[in-house]
Coordinates of N, CA and C in Angstrom, one line a residue:
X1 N -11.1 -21.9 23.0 CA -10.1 -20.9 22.6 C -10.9 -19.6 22.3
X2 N -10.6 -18.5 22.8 CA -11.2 -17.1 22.1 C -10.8 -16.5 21.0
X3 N -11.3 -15.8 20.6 CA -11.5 -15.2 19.4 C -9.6 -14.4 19.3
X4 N -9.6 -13.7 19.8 CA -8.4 -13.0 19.9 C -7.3 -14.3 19.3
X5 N -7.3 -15.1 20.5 CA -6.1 -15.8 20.3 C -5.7 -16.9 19.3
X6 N -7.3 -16.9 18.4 CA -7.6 -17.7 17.1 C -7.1 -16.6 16.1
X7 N -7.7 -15.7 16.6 CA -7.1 -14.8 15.1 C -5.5 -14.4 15.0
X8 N -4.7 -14.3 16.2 CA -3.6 -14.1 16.6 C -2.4 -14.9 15.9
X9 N -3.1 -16.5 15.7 CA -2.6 -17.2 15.5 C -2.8 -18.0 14.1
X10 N -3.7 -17.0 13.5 CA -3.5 -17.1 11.8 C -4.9 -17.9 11.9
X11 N -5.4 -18.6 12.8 CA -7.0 -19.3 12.5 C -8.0 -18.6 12.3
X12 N -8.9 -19.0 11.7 CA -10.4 -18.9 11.7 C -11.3 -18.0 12.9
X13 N -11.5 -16.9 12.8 CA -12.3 -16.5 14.2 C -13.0 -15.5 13.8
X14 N -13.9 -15.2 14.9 CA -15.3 -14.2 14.8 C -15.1 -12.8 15.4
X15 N -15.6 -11.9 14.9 CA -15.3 -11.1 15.3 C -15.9 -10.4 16.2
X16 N -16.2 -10.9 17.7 CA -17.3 -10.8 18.8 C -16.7 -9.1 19.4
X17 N -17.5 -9.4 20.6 CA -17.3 -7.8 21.2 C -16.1 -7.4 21.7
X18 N -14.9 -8.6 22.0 CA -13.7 -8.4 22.3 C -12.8 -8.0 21.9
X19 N -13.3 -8.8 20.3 CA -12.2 -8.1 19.1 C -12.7 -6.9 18.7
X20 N -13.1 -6.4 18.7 CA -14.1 -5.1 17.9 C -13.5 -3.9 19.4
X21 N -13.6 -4.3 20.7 CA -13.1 -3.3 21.7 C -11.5 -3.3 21.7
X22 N -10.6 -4.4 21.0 CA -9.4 -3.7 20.7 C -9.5 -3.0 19.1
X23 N -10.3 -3.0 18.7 CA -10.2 -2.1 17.3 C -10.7 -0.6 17.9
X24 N -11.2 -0.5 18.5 CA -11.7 0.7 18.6 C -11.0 1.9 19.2
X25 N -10.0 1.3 20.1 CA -8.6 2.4 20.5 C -8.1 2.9 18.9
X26 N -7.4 1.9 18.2 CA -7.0 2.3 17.5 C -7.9 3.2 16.0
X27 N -9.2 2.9 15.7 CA -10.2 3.5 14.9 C -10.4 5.6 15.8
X28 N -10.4 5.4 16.9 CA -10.4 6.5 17.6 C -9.1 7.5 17.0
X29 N -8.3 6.5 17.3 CA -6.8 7.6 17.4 C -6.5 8.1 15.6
X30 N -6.7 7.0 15.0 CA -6.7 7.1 13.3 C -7.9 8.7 13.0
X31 N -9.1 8.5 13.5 CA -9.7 9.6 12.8 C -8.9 11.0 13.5
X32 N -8.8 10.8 14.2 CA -8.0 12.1 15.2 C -6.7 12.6 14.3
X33 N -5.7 11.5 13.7 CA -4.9 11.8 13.2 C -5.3 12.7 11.6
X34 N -6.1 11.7 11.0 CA -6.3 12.2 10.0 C -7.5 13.5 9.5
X35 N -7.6 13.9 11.2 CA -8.3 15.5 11.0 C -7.2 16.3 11.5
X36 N -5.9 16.1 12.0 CA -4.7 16.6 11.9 C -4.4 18.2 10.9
X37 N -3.7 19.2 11.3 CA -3.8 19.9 10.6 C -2.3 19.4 9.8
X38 N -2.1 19.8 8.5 CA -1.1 19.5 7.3 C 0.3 19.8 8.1
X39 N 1.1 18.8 8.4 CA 2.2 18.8 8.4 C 2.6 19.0 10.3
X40 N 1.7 18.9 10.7 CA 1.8 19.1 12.3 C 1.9 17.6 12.7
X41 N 3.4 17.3 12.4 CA 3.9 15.8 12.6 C 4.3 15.3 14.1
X42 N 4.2 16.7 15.0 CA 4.1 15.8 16.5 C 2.8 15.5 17.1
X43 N 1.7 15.9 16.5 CA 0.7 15.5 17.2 C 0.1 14.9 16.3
X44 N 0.4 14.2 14.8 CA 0.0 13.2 14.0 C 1.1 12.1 14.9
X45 N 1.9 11.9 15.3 CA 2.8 11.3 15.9 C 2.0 10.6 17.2
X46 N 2.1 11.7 17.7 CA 1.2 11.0 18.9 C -0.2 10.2 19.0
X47 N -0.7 10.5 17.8 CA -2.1 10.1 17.5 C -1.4 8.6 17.3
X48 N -0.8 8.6 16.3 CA 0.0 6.6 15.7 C 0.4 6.4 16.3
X49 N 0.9 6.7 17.7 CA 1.5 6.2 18.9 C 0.3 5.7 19.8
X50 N -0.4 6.4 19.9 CA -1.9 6.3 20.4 C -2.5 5.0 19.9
X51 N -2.4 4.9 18.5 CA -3.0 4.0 17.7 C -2.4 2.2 18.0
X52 N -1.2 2.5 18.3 CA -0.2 1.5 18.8 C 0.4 1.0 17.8
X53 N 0.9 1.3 17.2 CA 1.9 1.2 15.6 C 3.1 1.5 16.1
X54 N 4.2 0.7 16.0 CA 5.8 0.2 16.7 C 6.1 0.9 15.3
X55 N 7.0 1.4 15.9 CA 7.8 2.5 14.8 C 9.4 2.7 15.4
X56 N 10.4 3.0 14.2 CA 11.6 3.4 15.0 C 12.0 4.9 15.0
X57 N 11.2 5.6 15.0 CA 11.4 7.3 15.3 C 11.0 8.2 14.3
X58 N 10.5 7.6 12.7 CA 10.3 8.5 11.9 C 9.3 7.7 10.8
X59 N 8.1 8.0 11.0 CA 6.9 7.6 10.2 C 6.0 8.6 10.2
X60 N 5.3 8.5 8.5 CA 4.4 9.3 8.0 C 3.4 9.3 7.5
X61 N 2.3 9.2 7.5 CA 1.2 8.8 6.5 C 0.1 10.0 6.1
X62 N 0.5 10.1 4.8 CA -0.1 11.9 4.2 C -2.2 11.1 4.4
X63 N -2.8 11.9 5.3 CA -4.0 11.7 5.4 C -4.9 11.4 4.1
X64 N -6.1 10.5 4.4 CA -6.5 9.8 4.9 C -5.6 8.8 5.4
X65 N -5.5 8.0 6.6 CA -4.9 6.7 6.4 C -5.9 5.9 7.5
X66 N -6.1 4.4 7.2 CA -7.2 3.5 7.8 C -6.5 2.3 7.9
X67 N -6.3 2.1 9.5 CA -6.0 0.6 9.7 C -7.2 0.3 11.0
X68 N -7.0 -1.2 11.0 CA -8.0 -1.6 11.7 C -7.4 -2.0 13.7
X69 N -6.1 -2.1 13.5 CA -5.8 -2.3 15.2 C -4.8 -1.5 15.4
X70 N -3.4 -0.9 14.6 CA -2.5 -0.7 14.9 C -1.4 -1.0 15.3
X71 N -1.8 -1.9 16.5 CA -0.9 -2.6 17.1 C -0.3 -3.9 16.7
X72 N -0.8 -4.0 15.7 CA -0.4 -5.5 14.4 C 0.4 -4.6 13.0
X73 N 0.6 -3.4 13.5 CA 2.1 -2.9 12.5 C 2.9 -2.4 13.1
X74 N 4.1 -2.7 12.3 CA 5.3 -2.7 13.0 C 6.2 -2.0 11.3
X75 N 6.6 -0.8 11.8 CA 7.4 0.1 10.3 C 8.6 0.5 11.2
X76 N 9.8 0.6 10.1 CA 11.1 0.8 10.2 C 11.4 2.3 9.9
X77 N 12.2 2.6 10.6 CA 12.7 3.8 10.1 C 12.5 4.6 8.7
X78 N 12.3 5.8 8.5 CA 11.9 6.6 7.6 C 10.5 6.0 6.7
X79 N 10.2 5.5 7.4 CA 8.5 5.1 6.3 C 7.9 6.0 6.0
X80 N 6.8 6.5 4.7 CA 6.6 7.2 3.8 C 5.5 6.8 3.4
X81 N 3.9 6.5 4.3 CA 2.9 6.5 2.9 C 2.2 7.5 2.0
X82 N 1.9 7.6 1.2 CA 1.5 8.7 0.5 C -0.4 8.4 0.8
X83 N -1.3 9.5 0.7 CA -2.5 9.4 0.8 C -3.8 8.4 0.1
X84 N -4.9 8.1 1.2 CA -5.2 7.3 1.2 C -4.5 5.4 1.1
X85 N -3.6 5.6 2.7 CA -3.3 4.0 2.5 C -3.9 3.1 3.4
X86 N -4.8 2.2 3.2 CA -5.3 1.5 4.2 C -4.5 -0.1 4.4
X87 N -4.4 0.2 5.5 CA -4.0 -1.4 6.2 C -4.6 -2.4 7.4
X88 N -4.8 -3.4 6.3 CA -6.4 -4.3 7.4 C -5.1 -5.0 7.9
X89 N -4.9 -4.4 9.2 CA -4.2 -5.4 9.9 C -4.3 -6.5 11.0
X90 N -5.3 -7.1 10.2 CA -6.1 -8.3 11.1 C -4.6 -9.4 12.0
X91 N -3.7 -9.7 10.6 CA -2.6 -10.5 11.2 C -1.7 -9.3 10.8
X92 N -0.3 -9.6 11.6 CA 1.1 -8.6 11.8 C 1.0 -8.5 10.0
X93 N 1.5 -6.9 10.3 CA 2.2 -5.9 9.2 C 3.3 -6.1 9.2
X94 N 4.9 -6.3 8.9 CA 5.8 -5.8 9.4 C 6.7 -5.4 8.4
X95 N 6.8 -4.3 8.2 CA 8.2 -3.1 7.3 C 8.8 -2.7 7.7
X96 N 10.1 -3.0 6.7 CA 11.4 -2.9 7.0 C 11.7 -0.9 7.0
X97 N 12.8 -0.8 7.1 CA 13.6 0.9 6.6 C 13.4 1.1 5.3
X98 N 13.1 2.6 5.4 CA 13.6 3.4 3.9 C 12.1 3.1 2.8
X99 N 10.8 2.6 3.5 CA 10.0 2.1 2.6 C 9.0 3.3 2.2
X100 N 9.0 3.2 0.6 CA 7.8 4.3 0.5 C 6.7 3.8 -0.1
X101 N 5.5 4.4 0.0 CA 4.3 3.6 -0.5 C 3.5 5.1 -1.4
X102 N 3.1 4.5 -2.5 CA 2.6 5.9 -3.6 C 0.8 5.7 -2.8
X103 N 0.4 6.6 -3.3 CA -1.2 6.6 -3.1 C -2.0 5.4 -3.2
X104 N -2.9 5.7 -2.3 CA -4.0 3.9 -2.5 C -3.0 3.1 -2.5
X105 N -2.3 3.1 -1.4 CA -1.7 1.6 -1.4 C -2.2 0.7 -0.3
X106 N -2.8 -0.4 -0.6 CA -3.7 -1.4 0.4 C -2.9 -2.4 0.6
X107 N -2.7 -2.7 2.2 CA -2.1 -4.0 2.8 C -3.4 -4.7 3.8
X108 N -3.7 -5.7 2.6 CA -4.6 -6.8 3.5 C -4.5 -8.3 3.8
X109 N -4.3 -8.5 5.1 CA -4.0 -9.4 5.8 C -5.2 -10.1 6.0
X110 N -6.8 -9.3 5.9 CA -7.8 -10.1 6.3 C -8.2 -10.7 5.0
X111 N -9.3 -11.5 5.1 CA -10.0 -12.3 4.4 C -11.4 -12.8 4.9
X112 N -12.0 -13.6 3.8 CA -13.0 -14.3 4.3 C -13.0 -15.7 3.2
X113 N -13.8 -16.6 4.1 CA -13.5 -18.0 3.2 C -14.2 -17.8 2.1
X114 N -14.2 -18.7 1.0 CA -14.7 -18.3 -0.7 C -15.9 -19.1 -0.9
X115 N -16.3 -20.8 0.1 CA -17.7 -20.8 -0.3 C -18.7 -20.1 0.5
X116 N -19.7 -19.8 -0.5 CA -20.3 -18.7 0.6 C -21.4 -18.9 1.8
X117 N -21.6 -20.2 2.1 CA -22.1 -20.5 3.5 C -21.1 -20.9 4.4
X118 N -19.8 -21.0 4.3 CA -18.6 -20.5 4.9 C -18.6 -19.3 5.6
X119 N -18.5 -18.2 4.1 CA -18.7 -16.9 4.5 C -19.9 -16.1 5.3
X120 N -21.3 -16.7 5.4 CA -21.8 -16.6 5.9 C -21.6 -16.7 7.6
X121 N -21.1 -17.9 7.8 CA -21.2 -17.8 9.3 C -20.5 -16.6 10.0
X122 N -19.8 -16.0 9.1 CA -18.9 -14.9 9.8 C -17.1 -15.1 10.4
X123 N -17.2 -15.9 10.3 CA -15.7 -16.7 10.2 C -15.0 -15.6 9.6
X124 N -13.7 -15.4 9.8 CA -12.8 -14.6 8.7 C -11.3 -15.2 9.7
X125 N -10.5 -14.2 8.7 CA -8.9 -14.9 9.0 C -8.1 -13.3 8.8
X126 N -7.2 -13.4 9.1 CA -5.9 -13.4 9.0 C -4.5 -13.9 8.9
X127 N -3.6 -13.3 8.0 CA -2.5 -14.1 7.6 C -1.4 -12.7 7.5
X128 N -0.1 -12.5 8.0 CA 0.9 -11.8 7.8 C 1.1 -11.0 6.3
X129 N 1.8 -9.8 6.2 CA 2.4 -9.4 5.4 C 3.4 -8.7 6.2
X130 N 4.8 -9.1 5.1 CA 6.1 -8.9 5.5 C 7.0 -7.9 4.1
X131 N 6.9 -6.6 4.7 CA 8.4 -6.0 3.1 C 9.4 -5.9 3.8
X132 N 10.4 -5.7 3.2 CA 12.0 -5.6 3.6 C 12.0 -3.9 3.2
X133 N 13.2 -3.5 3.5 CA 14.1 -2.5 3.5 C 14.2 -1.8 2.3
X134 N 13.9 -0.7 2.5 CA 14.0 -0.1 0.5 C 13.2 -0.3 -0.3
X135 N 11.8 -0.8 0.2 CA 11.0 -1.3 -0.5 C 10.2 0.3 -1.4
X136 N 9.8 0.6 -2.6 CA 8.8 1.0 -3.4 C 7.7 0.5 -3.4
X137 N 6.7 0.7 -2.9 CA 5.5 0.3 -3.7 C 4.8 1.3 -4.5
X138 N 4.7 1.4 -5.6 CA 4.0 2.3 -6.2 C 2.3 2.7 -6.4
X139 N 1.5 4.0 -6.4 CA 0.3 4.1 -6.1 C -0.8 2.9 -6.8
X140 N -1.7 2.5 -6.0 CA -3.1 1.6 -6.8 C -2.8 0.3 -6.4
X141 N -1.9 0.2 -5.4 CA -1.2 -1.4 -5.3 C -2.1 -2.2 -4.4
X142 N -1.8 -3.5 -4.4 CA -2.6 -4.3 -3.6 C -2.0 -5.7 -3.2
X143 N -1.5 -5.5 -1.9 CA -0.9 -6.9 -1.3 C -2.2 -7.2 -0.7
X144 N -1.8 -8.8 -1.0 CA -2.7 -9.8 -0.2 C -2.0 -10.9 1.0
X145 N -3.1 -11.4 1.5 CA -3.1 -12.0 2.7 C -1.6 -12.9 2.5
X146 N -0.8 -12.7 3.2 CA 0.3 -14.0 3.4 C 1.6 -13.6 2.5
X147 N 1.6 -12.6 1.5 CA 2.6 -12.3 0.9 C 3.9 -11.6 1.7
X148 N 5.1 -12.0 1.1 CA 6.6 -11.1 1.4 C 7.2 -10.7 0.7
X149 N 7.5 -9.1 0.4 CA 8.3 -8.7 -0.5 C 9.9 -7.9 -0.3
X150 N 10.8 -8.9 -0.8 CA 11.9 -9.1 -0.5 C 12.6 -7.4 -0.4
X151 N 13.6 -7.3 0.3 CA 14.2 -5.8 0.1 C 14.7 -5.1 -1.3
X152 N 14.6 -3.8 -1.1 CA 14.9 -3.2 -2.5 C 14.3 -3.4 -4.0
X153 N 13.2 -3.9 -3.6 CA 12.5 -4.5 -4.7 C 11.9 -3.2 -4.8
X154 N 10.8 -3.2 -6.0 CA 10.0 -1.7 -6.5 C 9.3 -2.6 -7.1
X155 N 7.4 -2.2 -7.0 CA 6.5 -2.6 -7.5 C 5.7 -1.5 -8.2
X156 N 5.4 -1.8 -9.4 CA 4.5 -0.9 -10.4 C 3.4 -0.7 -9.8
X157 N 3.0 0.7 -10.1 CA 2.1 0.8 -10.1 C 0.6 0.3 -10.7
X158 N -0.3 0.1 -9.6 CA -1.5 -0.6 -10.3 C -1.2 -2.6 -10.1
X159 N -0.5 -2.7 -9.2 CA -0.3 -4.2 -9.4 C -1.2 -4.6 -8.5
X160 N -1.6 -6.1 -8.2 CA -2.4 -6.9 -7.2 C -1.0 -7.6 -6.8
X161 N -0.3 -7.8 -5.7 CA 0.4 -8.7 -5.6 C 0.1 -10.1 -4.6
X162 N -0.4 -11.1 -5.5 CA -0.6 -12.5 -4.7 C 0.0 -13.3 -4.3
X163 N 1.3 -12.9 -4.6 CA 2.5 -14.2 -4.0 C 3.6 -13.4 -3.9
X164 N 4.8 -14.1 -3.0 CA 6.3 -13.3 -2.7 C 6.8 -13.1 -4.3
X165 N 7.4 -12.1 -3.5 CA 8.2 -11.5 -4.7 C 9.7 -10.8 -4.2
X166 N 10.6 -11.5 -4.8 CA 12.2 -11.4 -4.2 C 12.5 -10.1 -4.1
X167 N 14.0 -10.4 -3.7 CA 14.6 -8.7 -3.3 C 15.6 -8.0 -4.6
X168 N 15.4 -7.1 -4.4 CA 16.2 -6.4 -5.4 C 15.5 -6.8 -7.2
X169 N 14.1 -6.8 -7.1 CA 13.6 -6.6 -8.4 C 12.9 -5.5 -9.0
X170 N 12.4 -5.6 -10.3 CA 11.1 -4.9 -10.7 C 10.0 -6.1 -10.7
X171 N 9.1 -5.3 -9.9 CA 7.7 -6.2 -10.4 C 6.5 -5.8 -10.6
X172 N 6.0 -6.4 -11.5 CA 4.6 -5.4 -11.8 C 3.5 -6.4 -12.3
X173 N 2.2 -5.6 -12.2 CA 1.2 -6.5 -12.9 C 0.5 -7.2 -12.1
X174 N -0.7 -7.6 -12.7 CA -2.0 -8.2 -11.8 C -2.4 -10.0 -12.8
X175 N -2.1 -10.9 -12.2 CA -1.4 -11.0 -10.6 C 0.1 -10.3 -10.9
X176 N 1.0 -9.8 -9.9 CA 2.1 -9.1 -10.2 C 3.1 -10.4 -10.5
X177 N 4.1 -10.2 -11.2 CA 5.4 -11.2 -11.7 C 6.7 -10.2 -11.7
X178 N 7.4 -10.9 -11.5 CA 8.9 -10.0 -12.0 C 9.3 -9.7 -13.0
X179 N 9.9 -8.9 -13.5 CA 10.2 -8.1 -14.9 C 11.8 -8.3 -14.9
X180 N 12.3 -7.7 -14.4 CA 13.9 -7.9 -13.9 C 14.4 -7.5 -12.6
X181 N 15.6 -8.0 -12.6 CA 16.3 -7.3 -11.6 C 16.8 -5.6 -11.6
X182 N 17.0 -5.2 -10.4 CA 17.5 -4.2 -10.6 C 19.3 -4.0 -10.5
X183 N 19.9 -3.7 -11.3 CA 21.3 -3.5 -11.1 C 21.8 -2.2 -10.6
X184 N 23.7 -2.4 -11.2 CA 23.8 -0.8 -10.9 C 24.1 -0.5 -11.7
X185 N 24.0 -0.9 -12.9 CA 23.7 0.3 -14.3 C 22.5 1.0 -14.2
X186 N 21.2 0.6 -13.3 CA 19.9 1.4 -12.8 C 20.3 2.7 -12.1
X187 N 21.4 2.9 -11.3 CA 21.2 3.9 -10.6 C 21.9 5.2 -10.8
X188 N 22.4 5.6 -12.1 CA 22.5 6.8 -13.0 C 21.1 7.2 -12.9
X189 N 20.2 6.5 -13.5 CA 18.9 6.9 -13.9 C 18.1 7.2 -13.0
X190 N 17.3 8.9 -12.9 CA 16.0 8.8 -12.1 C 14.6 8.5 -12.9
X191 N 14.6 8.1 -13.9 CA 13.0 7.9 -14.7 C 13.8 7.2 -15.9
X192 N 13.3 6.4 -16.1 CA 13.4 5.5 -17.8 C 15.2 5.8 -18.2
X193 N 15.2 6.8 -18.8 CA 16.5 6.7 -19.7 C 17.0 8.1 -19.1
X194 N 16.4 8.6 -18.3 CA 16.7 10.4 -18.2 C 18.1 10.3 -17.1
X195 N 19.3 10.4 -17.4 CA 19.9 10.7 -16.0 C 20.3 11.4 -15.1
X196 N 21.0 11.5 -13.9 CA 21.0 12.7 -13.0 C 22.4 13.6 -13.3
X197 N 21.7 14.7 -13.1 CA 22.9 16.1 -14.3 C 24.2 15.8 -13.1
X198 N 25.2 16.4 -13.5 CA 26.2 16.3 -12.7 C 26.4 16.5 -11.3
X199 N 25.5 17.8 -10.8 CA 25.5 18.6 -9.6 C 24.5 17.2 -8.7
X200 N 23.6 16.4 -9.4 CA 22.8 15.5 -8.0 C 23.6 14.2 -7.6
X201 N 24.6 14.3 -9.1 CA 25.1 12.8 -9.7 C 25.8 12.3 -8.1
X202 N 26.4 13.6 -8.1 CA 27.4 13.8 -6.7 C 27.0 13.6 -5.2
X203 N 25.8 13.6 -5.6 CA 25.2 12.7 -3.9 C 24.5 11.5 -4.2
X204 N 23.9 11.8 -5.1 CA 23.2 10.3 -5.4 C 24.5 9.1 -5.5
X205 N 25.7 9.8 -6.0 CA 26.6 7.9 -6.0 C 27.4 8.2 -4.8
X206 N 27.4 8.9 -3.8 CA 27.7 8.9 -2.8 C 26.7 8.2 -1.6
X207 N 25.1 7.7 -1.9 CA 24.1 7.5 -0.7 C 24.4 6.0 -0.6
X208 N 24.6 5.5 0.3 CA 24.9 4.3 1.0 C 23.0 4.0 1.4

């Protein structure tokens, strides 16, 4: 079995000259983008098209951004990362609509085994990450290999997250855990207790 179709398939594989020549389309198109001039979003467009990242018509990633194939992410409509976000996407990425990601937000799918003449031979892996729809992640965050984070959830900033985490929560913390739900007594509020004055109130409880 080759390398490609070991790692494809969540196993154990090496990272010979075959895999490293589909990284390199995409490592090309990524530095291209991210010497982009500010806000020149058709030809940052074209570069993450280039890169081979499945999108549904409207994605952004404020420069620096670093993934390793491209073509193992898959983002939804209006996606939003904010600068510096890297995504090792050794196994599939896949984000839902409406997701925004704060600064330094890292999605890693790769690994390497933990004893270390294991890790020696060079062996490594990949495993999936999966968010839903509406997702927040807030800046400093860190998903790991194999995790899902359910829709409309919001994660603090500064969390490590090592396991799924449902839809429609708060969650925070390293390792990250749930704090609560979010309801709809939350959505008066834009920050802690502060609420929205009357003139925003009026679109904000209007957004579907």
């Amino acid at each position: 079995m080759d390398n490609r179709t070991r790692r494809d398939t969540g196993m154990a594989y090496f990272s010979d000259e075959s895999v490293m020549k589909e990284q390199l389309k995409a490592k090309r198109a990524i530095r291209q983008y991210n010497q982009c001039m500010p806000f020149d979003t058709e030809q940052g467009m074209r570069c993450l098209e280039e890169a081979g990242i499945i999108h549904k018509g409207s994605m952004y990633f404020e420069p620096p951004f670093h993934c390793e194939y491209g073509t193992h992410i898959q983002v939804g409509k209006n996606f939003y990362a904010n600068a510096y976000c890297t995504m090792l996407d050794v196994g599939r990425i896949v984000i839902g609509d409406d997701v925004l990601f704060g600064p330094f937000v890292s999605l890693y799918t790769a690994g390497h085994p933990l004893h270390p003449q294991s890790r020696k031979s060079g062996y490594e892996y990949g495993i999936p990450i999966t968010i839903g729809d509406r997702v927040w992640i807030g800046g400093n965050c860190v998903v790991l290999p194999g995790v899902s984070i359910g829709s409309d959830t919001v994660i603090g900033a500064g969390s490590v997250v090592t396991k799924d985490i449902p839809a429609g929560v708060i969650a925070a913390g390293n390792p990250c855990r749930v704090i609560r739900e979010i309801t709809e007594e939350d959505r008066k509020y834009y920050y802690k207790d502060r609420t929205f004055d009357d003139e925003i109130w009026e679109i904000v409880k209007n957004t579907k």
